[in-house]
Short mmCIF file of N, CA, C and O in Angstrom, two decimals:
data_model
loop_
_atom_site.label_atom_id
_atom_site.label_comp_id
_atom_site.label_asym_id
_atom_site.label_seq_id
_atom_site.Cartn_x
_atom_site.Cartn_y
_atom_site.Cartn_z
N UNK R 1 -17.65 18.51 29.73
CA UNK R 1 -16.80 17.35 29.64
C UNK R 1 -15.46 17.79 29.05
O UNK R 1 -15.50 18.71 28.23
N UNK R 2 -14.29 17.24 29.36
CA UNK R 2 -12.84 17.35 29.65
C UNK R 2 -12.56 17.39 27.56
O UNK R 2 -13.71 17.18 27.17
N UNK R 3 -12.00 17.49 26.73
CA UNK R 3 -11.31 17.13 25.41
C UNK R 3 -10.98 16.05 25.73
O UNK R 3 -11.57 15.08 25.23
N UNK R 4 -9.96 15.87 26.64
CA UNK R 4 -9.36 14.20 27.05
C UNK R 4 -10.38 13.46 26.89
O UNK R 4 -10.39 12.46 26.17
N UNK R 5 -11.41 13.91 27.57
CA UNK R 5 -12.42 12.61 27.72
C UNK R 5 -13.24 12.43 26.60
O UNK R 5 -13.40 11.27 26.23
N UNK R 6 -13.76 13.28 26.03
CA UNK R 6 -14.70 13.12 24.84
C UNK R 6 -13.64 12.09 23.97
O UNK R 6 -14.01 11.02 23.49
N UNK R 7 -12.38 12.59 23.88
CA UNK R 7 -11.22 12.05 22.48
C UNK R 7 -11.40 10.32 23.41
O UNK R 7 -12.28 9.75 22.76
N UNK R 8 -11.11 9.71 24.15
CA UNK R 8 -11.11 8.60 25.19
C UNK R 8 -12.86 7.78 24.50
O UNK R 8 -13.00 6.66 24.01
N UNK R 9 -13.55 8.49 24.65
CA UNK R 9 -15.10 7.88 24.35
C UNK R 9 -15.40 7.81 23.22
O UNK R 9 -16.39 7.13 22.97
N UNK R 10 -14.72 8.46 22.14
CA UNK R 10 -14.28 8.22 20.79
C UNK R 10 -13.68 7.22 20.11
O UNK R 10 -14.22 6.53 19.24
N UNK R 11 -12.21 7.10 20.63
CA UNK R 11 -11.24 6.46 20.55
C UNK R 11 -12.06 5.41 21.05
O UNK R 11 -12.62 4.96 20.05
N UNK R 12 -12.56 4.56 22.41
CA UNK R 12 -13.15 3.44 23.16
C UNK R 12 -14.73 3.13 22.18
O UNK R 12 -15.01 1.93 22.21
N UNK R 13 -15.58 3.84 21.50
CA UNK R 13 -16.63 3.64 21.15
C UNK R 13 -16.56 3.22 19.86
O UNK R 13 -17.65 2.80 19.48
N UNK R 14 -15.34 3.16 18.71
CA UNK R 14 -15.06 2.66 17.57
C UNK R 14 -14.04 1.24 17.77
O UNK R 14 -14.13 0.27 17.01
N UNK R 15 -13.40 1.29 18.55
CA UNK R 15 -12.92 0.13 18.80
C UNK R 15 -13.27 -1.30 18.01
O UNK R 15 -12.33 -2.05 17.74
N UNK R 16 -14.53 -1.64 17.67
CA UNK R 16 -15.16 -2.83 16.99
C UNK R 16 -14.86 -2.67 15.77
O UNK R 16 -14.85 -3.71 15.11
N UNK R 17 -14.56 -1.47 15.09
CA UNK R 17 -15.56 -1.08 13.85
C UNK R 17 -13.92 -1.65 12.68
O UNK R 17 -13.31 -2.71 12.83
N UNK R 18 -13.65 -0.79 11.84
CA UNK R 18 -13.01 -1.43 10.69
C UNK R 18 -11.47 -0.76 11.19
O UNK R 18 -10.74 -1.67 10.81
N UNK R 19 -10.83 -0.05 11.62
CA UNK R 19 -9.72 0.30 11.89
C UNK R 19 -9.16 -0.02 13.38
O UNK R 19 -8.71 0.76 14.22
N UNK R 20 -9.31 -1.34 13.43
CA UNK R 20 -8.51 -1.85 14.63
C UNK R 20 -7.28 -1.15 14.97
O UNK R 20 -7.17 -0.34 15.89
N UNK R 21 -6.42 -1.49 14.20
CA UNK R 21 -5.17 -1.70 14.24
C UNK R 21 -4.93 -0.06 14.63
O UNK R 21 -4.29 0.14 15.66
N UNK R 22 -5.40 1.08 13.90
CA UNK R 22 -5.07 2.04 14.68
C UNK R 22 -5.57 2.74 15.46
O UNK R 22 -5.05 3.72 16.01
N UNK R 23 -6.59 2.32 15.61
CA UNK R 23 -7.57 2.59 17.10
C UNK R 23 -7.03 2.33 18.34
O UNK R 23 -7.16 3.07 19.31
N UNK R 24 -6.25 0.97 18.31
CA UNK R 24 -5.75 0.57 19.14
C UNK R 24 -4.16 1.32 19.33
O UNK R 24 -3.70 1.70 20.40
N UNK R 25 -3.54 1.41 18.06
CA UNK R 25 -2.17 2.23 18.43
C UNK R 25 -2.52 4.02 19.20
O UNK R 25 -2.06 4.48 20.25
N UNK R 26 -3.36 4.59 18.32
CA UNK R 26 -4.15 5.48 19.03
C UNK R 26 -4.66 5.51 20.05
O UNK R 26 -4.57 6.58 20.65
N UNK R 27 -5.23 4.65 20.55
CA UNK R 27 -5.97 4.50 22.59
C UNK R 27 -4.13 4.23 23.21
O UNK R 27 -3.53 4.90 24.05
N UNK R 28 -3.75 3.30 22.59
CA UNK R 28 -2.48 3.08 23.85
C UNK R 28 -1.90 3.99 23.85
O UNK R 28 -1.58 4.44 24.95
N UNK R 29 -1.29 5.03 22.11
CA UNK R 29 -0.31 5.72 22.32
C UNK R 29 -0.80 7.22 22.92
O UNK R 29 0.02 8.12 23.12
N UNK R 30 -1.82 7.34 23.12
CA UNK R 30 -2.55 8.52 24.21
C UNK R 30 -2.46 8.45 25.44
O UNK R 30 -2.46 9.45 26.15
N UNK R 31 -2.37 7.01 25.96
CA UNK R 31 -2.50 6.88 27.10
C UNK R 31 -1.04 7.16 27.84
O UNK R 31 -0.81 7.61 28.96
N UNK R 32 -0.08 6.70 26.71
CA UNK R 32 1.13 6.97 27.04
C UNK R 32 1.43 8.01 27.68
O UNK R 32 2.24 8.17 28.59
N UNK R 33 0.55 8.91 27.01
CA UNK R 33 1.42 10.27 26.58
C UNK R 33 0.45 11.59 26.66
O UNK R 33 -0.43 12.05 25.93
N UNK R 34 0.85 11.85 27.52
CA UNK R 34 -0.01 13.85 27.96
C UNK R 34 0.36 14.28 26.54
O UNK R 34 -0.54 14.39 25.71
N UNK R 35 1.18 14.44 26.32
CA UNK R 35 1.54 15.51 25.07
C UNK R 35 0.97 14.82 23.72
O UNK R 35 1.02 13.61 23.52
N UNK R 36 0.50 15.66 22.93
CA UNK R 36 0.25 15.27 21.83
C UNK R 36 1.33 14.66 20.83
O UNK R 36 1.41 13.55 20.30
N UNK R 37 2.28 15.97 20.74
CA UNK R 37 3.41 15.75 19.95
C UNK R 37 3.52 14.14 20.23
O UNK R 37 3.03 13.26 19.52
N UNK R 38 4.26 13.95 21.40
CA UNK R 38 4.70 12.42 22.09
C UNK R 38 3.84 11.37 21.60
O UNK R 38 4.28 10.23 21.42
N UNK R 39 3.06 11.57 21.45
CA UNK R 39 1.79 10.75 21.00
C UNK R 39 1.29 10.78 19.61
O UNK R 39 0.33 10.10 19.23
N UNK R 40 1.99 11.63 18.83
CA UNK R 40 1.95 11.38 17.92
C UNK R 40 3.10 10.39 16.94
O UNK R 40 3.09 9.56 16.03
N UNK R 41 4.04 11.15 17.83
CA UNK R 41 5.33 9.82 17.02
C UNK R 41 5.42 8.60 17.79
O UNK R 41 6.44 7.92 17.68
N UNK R 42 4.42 8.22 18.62
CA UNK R 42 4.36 7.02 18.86
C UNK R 42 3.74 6.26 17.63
O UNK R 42 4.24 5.39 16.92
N UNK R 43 2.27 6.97 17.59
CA UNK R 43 1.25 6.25 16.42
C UNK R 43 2.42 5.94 15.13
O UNK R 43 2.72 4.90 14.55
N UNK R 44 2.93 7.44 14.99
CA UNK R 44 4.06 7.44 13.74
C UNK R 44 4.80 5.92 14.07
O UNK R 44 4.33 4.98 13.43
N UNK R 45 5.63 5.70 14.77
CA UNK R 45 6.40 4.45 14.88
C UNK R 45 5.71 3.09 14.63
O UNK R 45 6.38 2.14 14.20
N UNK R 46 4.35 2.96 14.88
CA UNK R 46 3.60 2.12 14.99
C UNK R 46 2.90 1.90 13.78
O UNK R 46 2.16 0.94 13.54
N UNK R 47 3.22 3.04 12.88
CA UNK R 47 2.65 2.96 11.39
C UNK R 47 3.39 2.73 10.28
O UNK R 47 2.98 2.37 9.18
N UNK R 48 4.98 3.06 10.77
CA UNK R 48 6.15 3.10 10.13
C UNK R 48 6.11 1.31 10.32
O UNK R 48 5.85 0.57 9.37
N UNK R 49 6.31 0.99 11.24
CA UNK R 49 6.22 -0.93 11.71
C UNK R 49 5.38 -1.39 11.50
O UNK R 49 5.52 -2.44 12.14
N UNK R 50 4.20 -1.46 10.88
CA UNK R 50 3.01 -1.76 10.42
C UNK R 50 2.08 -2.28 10.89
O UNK R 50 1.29 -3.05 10.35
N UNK R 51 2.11 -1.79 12.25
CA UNK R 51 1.36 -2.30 14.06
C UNK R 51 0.21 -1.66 13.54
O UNK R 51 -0.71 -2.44 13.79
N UNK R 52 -0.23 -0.70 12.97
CA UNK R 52 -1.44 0.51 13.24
C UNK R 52 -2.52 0.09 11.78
O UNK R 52 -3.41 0.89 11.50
N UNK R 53 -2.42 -0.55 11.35
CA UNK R 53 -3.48 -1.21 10.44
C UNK R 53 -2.98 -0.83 9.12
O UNK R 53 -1.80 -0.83 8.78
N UNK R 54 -4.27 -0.41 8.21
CA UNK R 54 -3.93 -0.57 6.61
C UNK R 54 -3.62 1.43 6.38
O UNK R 54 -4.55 2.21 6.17
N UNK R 55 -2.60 1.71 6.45
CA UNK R 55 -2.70 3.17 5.75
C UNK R 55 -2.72 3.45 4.68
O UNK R 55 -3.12 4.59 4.44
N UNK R 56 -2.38 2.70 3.66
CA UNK R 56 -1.96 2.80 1.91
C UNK R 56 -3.13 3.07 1.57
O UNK R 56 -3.51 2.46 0.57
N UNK R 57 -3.96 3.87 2.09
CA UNK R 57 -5.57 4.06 1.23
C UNK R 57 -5.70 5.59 0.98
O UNK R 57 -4.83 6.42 1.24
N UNK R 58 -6.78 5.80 0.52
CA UNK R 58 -6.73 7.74 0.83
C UNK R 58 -7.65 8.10 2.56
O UNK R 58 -7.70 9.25 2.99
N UNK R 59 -8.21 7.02 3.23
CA UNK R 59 -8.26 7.22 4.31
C UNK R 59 -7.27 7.16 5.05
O UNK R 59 -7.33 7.86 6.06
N UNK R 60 -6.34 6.55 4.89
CA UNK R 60 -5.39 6.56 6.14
C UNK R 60 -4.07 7.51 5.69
O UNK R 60 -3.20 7.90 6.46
N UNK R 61 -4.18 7.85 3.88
CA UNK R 61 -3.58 9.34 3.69
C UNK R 61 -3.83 10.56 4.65
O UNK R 61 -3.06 11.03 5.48
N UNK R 62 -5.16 10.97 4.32
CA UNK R 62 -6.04 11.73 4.89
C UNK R 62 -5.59 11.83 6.71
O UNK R 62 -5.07 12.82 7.23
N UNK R 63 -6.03 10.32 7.58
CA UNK R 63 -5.25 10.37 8.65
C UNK R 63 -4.12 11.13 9.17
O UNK R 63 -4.24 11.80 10.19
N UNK R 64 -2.78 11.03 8.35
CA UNK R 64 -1.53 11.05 8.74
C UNK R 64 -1.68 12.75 8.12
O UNK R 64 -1.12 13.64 8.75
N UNK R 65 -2.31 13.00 7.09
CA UNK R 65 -2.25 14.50 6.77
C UNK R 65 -2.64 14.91 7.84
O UNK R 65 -1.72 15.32 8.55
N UNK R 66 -3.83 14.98 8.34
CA UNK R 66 -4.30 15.53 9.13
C UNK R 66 -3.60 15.63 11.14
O UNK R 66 -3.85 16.49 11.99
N UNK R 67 -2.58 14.17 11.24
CA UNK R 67 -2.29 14.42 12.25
C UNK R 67 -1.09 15.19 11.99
O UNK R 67 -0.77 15.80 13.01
N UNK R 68 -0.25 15.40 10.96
CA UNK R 68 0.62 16.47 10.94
C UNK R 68 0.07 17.57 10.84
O UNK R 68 0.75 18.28 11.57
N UNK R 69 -0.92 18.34 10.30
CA UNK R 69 -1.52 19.41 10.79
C UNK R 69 -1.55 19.90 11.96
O UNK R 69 -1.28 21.06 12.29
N UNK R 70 -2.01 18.65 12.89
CA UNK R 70 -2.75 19.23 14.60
C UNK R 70 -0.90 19.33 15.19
O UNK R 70 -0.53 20.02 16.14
N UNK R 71 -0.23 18.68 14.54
CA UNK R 71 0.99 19.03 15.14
C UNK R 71 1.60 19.61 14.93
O UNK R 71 2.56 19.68 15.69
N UNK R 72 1.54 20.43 13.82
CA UNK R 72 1.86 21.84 13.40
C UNK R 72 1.37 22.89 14.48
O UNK R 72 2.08 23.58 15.21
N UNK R 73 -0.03 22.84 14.42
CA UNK R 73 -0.96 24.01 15.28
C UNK R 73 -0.28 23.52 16.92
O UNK R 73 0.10 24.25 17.84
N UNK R 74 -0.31 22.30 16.85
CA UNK R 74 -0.04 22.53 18.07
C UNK R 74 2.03 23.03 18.66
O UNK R 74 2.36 23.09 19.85
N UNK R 75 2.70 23.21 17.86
CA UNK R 75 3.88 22.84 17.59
C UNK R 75 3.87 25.05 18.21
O UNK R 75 4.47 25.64 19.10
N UNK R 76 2.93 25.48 17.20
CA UNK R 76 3.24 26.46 17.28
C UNK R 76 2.26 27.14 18.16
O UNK R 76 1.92 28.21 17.65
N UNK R 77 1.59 26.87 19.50
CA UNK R 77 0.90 27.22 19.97
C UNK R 77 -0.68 27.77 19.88
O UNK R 77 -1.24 28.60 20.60
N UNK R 78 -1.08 27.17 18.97
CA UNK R 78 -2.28 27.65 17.69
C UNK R 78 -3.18 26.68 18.76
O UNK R 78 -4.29 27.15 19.05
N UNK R 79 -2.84 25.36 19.39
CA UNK R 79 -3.92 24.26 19.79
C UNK R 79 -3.23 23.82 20.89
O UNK R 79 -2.07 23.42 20.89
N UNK R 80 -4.01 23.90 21.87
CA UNK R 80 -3.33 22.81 22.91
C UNK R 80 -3.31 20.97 22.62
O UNK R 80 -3.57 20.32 21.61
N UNK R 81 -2.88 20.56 24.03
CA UNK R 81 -2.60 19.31 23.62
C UNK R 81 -4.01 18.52 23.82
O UNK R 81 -4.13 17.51 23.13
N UNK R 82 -4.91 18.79 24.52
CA UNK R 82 -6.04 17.88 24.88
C UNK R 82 -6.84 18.32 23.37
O UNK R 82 -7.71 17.48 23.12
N UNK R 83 -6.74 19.53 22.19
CA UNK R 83 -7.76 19.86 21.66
C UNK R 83 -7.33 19.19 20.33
O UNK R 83 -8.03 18.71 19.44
N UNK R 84 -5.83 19.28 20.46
CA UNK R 84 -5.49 17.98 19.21
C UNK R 84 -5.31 16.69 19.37
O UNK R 84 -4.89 16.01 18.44
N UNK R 85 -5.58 16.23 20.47
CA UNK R 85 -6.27 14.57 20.69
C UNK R 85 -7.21 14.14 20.04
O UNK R 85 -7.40 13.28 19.18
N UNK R 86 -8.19 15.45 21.03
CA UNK R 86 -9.67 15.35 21.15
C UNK R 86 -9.98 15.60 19.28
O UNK R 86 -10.61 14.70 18.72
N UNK R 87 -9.67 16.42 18.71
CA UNK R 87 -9.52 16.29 17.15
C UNK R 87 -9.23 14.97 16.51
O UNK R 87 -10.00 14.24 15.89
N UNK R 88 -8.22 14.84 16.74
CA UNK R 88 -7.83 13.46 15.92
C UNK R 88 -8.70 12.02 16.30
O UNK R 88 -9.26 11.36 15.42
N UNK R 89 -8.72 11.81 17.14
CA UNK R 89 -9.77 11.20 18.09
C UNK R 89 -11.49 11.62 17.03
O UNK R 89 -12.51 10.93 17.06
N UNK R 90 -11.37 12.37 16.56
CA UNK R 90 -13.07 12.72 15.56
C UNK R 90 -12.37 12.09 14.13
O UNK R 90 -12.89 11.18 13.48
N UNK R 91 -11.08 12.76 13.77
CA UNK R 91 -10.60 12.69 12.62
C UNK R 91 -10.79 10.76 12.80
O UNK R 91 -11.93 10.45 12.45
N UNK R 92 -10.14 9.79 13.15
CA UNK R 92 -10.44 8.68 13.69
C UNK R 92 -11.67 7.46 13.63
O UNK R 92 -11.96 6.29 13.39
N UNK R 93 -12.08 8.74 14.05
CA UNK R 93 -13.75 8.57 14.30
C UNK R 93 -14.39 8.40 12.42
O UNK R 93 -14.71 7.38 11.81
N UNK R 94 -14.38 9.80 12.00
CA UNK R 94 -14.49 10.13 10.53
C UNK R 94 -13.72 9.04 9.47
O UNK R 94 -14.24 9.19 8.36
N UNK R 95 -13.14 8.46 9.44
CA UNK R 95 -12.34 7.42 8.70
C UNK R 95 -12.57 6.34 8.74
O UNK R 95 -12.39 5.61 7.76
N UNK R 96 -13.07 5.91 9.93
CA UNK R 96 -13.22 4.55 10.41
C UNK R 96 -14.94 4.31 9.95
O UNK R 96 -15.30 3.19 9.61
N UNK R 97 -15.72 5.25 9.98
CA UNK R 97 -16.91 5.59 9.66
C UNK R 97 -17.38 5.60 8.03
O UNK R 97 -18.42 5.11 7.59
N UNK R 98 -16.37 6.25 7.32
CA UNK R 98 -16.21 6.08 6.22
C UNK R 98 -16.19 4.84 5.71
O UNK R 98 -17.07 4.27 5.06
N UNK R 99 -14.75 4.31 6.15
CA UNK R 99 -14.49 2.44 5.92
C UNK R 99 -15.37 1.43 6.19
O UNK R 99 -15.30 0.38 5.56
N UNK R 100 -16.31 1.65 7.18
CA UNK R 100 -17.16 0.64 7.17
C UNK R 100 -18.37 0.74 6.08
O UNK R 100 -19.01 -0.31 6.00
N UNK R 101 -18.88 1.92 5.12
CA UNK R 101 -19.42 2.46 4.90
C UNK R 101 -18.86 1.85 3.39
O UNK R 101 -19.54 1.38 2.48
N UNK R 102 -17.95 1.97 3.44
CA UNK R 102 -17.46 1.60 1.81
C UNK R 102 -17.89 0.23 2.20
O UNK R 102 -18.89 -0.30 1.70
N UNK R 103 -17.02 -0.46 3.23
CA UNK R 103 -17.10 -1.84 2.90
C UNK R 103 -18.38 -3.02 3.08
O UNK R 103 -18.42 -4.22 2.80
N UNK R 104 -19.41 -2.02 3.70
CA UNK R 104 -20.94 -2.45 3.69
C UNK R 104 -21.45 -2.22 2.37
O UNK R 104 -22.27 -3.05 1.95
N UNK R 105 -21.01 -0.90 1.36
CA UNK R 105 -21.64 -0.96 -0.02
C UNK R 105 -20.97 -1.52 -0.65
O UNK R 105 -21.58 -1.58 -1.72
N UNK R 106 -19.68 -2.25 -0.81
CA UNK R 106 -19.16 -3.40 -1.74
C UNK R 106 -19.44 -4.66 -1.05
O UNK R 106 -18.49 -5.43 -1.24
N UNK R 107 -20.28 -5.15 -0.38
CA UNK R 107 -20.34 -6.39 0.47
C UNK R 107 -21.42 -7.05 -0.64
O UNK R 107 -22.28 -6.30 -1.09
N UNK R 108 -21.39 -7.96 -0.92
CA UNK R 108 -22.59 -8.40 -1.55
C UNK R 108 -23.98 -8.91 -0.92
O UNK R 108 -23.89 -9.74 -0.02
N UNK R 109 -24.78 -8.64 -1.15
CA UNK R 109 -26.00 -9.65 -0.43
C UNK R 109 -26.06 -10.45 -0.42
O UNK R 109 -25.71 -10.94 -1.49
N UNK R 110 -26.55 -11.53 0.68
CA UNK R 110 -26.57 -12.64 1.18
C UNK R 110 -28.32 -13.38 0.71
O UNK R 110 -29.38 -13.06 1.24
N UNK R 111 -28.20 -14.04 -0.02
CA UNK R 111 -29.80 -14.54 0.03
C UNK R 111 -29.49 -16.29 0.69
O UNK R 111 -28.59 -17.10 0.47
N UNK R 112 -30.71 -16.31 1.57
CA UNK R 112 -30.65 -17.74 2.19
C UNK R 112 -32.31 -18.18 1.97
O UNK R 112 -33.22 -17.55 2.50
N UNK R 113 -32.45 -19.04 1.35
CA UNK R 113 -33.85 -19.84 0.77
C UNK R 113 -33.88 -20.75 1.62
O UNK R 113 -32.89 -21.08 2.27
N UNK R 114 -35.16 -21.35 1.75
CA UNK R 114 -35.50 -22.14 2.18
C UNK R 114 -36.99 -23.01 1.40
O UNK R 114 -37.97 -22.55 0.82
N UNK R 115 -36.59 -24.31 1.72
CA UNK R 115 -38.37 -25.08 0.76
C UNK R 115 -38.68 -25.97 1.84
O UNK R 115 -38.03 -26.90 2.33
N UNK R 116 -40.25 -25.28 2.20
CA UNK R 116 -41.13 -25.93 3.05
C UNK R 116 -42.27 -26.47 2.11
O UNK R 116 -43.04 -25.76 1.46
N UNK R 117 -42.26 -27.42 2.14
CA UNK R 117 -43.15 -28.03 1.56
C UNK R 117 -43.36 -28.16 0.00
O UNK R 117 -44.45 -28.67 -0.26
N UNK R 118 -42.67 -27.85 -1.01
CA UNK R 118 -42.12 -27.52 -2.13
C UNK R 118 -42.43 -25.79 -2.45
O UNK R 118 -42.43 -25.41 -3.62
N UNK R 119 -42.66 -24.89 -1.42
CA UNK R 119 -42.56 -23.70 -1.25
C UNK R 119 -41.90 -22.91 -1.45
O UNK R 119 -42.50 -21.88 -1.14
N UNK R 120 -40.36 -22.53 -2.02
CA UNK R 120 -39.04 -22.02 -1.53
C UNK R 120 -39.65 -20.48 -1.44
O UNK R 120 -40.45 -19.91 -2.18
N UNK R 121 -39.07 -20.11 -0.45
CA UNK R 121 -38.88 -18.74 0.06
C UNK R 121 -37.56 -17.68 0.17
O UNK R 121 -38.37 -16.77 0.27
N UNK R 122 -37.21 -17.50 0.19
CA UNK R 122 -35.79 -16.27 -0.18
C UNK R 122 -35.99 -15.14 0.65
O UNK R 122 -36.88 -14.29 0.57
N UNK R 123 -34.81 -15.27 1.68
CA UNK R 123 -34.69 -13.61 2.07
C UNK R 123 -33.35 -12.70 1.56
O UNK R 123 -33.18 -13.17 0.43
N UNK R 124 -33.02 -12.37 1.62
CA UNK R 124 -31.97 -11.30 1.09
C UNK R 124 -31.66 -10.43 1.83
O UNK R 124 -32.30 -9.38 1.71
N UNK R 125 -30.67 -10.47 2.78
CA UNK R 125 -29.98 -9.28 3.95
C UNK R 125 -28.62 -9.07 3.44
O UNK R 125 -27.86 -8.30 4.01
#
């Protein structure tokens, strides 16, 4: 299977999860754009305008470190362009995975009771 495509089934298979906003600047601004570089200062523009979701965290630090990296390597011939998609596209993946992860262990539990017959019962999910 292609880098393009794995980074595409990545990018398309998190879509639901907690980083909308740049999942989505990420799927469009790929689609834009063969080149990585190009595609990266799209996301950049889209993060600078505050289109691409919440970055002020150390996940979406982490993000932007990391896509200046692949554009370094790739800047200097170290990575092609499908292998720093297909990277960032995991990096993506890895963050968004994280975030839901935090925000399922600060979620509180839900208990919903019920009284049948002066019975009460309690579940807790």
């Amino acid at each position: 299977m292609k880098l393009t495509t794995i980074a595409a089934a990545l990018i398309s298979g998190i879509a639901l999860s907690g980083c909308v906003g740049l999942v989505d600047a990420q799927s469009k601004c790929s689609a834009q754009s063969a080149s990585y570089l190009t595609m990266w200062d799209c996301i950049r523009g889209r993060v600078a305008a505050g289109t691409a979701g919440q970055m002020n965290n150390d996940l979406g630090v982490r993000y932007l470190a990391v896509s200046d990296l692949l554009a370094q390597s790739v800047r200097s011939g170290q990575m092609s362009d499908a292998e720093a998609k297909a990277r960032l596209a995991i990096e993506l993946e890895r963050g968004n995975s994280e975030f839901n992860r935090r925000q399922a262990a600060s979620s509180p539990n839900l208990t919903r009771c019920t009284n049948t017959n002066g019975v009460v019962n309690c579940l807790t999910f």
